[in-house]
mmCIF file of C-alpha atoms in Angstrom:
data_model
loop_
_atom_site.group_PDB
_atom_site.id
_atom_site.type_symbol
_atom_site.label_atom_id
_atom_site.label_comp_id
_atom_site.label_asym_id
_atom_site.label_seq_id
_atom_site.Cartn_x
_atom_site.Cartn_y
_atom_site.Cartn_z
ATOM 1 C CA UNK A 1 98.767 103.169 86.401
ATOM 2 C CA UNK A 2 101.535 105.627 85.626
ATOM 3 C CA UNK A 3 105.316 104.474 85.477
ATOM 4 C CA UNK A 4 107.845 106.887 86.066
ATOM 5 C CA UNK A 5 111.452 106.601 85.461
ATOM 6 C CA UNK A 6 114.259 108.141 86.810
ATOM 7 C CA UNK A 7 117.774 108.833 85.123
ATOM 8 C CA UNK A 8 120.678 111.212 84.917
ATOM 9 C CA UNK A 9 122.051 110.567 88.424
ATOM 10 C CA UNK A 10 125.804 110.212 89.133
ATOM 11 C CA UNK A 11 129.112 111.167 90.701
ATOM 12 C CA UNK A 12 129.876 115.142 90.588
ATOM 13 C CA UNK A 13 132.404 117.395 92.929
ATOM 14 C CA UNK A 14 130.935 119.721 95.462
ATOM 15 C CA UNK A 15 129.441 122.932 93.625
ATOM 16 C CA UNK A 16 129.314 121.165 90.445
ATOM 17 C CA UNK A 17 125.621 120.517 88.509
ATOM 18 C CA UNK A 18 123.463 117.308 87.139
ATOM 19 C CA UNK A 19 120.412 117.504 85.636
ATOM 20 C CA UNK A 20 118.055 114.448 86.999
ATOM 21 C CA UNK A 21 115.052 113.495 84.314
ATOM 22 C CA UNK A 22 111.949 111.528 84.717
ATOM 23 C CA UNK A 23 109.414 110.103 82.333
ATOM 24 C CA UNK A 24 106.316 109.410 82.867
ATOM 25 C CA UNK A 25 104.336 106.642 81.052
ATOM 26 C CA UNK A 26 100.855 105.404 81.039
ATOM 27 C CA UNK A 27 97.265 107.461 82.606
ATOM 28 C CA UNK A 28 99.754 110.541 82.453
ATOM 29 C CA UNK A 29 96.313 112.371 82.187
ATOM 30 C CA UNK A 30 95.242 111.305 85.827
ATOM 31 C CA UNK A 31 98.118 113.216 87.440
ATOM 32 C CA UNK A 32 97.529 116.512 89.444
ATOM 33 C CA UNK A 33 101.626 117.081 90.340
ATOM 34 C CA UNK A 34 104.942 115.188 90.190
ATOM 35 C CA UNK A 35 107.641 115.561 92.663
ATOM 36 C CA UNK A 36 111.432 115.050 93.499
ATOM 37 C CA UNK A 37 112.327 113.476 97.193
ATOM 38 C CA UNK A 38 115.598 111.932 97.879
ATOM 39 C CA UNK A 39 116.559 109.440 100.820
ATOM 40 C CA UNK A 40 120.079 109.647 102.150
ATOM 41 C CA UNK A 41 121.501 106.600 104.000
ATOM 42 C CA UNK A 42 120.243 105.975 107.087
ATOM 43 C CA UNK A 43 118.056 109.221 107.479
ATOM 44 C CA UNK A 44 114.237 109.369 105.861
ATOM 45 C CA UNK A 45 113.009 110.045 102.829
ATOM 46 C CA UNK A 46 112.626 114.133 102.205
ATOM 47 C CA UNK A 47 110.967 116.314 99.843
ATOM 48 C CA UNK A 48 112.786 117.787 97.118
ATOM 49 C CA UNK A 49 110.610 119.744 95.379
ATOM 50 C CA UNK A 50 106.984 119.410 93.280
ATOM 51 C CA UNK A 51 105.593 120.836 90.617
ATOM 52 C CA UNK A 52 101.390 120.883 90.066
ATOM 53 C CA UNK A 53 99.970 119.439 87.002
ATOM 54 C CA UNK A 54 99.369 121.099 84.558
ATOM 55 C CA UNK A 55 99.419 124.663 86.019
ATOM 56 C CA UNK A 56 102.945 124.530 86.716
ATOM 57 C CA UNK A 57 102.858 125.555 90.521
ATOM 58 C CA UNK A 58 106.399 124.901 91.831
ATOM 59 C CA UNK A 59 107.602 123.946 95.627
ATOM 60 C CA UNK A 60 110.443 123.754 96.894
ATOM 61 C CA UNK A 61 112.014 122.468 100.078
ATOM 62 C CA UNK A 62 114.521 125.237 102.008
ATOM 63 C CA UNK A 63 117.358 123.131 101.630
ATOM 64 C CA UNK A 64 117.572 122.960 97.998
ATOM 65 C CA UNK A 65 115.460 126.368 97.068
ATOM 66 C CA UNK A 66 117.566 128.963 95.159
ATOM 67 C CA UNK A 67 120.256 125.751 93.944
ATOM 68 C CA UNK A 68 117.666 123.169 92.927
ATOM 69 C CA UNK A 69 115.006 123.961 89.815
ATOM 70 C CA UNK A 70 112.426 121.841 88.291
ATOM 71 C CA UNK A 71 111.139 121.666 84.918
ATOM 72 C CA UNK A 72 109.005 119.709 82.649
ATOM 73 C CA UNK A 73 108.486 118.518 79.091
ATOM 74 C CA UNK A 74 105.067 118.353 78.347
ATOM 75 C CA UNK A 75 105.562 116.643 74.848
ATOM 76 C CA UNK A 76 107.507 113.924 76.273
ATOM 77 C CA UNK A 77 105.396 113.338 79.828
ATOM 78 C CA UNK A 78 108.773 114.285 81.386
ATOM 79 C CA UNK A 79 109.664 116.236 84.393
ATOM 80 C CA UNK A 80 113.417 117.115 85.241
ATOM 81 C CA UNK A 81 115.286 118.698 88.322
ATOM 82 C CA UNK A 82 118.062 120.862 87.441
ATOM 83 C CA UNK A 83 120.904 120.610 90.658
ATOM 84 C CA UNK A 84 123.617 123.407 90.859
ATOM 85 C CA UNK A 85 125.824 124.439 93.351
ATOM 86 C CA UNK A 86 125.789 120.880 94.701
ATOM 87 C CA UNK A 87 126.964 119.992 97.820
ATOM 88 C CA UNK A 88 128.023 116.967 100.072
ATOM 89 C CA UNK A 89 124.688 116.683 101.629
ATOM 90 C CA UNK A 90 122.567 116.525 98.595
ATOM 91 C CA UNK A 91 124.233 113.118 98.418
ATOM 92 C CA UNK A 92 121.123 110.250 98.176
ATOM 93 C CA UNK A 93 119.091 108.316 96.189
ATOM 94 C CA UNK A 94 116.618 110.906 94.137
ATOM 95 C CA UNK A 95 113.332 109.336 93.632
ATOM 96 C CA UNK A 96 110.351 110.878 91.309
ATOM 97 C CA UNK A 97 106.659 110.718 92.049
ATOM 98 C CA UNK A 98 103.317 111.653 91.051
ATOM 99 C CA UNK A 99 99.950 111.707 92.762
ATOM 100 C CA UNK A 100 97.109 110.643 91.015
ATOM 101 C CA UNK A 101 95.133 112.068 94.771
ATOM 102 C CA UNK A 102 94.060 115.618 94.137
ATOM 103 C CA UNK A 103 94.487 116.064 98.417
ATOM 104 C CA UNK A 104 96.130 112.573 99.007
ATOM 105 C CA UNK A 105 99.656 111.675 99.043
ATOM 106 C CA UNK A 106 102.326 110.298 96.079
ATOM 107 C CA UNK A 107 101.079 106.993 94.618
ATOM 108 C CA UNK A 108 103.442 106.291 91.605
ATOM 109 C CA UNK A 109 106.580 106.488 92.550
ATOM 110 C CA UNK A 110 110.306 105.717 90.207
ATOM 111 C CA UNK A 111 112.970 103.313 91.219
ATOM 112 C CA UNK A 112 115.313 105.972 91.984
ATOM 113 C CA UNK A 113 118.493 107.552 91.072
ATOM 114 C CA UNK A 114 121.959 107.476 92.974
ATOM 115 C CA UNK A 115 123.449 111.361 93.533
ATOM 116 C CA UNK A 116 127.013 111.190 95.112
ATOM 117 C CA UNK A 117 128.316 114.851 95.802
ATOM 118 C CA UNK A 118 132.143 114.571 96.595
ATOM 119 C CA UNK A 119 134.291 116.846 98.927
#
């Protein structure tokens, strides 16, 4: 099992910046990438952005490429997106995952941080 939790979330004006952070706890070792998605209300759940582990490889969705940037902490099992240039559509709930599925989908997933981007 791997337990991930999310903080850093909040209320910030449009084109202003948070930092999100997630750490990871537990069979760390068994994870081949972590990712960002975020579910606004009443639309689906969408992909942020992932990064492989431990290479590094990053991905990121359109939407949020050249504003959005993810980083990690290897020492402290922690994984962090970096949000500038914010704007009132990056307004949801930002979840973290990780896949413990080399080709398979996210199985651990956090409990999710609220991200309010005002006008």
């Amino acid at each position: 099992q791997v337990q991930m939790v999310e903080s850093g979330g909040g209320l910030v004006q449009a084109g202003g910046s948070l930092r999100l952070s997630c750490a990871a706890s537990g069979r760390t070792f068994s994870v081949y990438r972590m990712g960002w998605f975020r579910q606004a209300p009443g639309k689906e759940r969408e992909f942020v952005g992932r990064m492989r582990w431990p290479e590094g490889n990053l991905e990121y969705a359109e939407s949020v490429k050249d504003r959005f940037t993810i980083s990690r902490d290897n020492a402290k099992n922690t994984l962090y997106l970096q949000m500038n240039s914010l704007k009132p559509e990056d307004t949801a709930v930002y979840y973290c995952a990780a896949s413990s599925n080399r080709f398979g989908g996210y199985n651990y997933w956090g409990q999710g941080t609220q991200v309010t981007v005002s006008s």
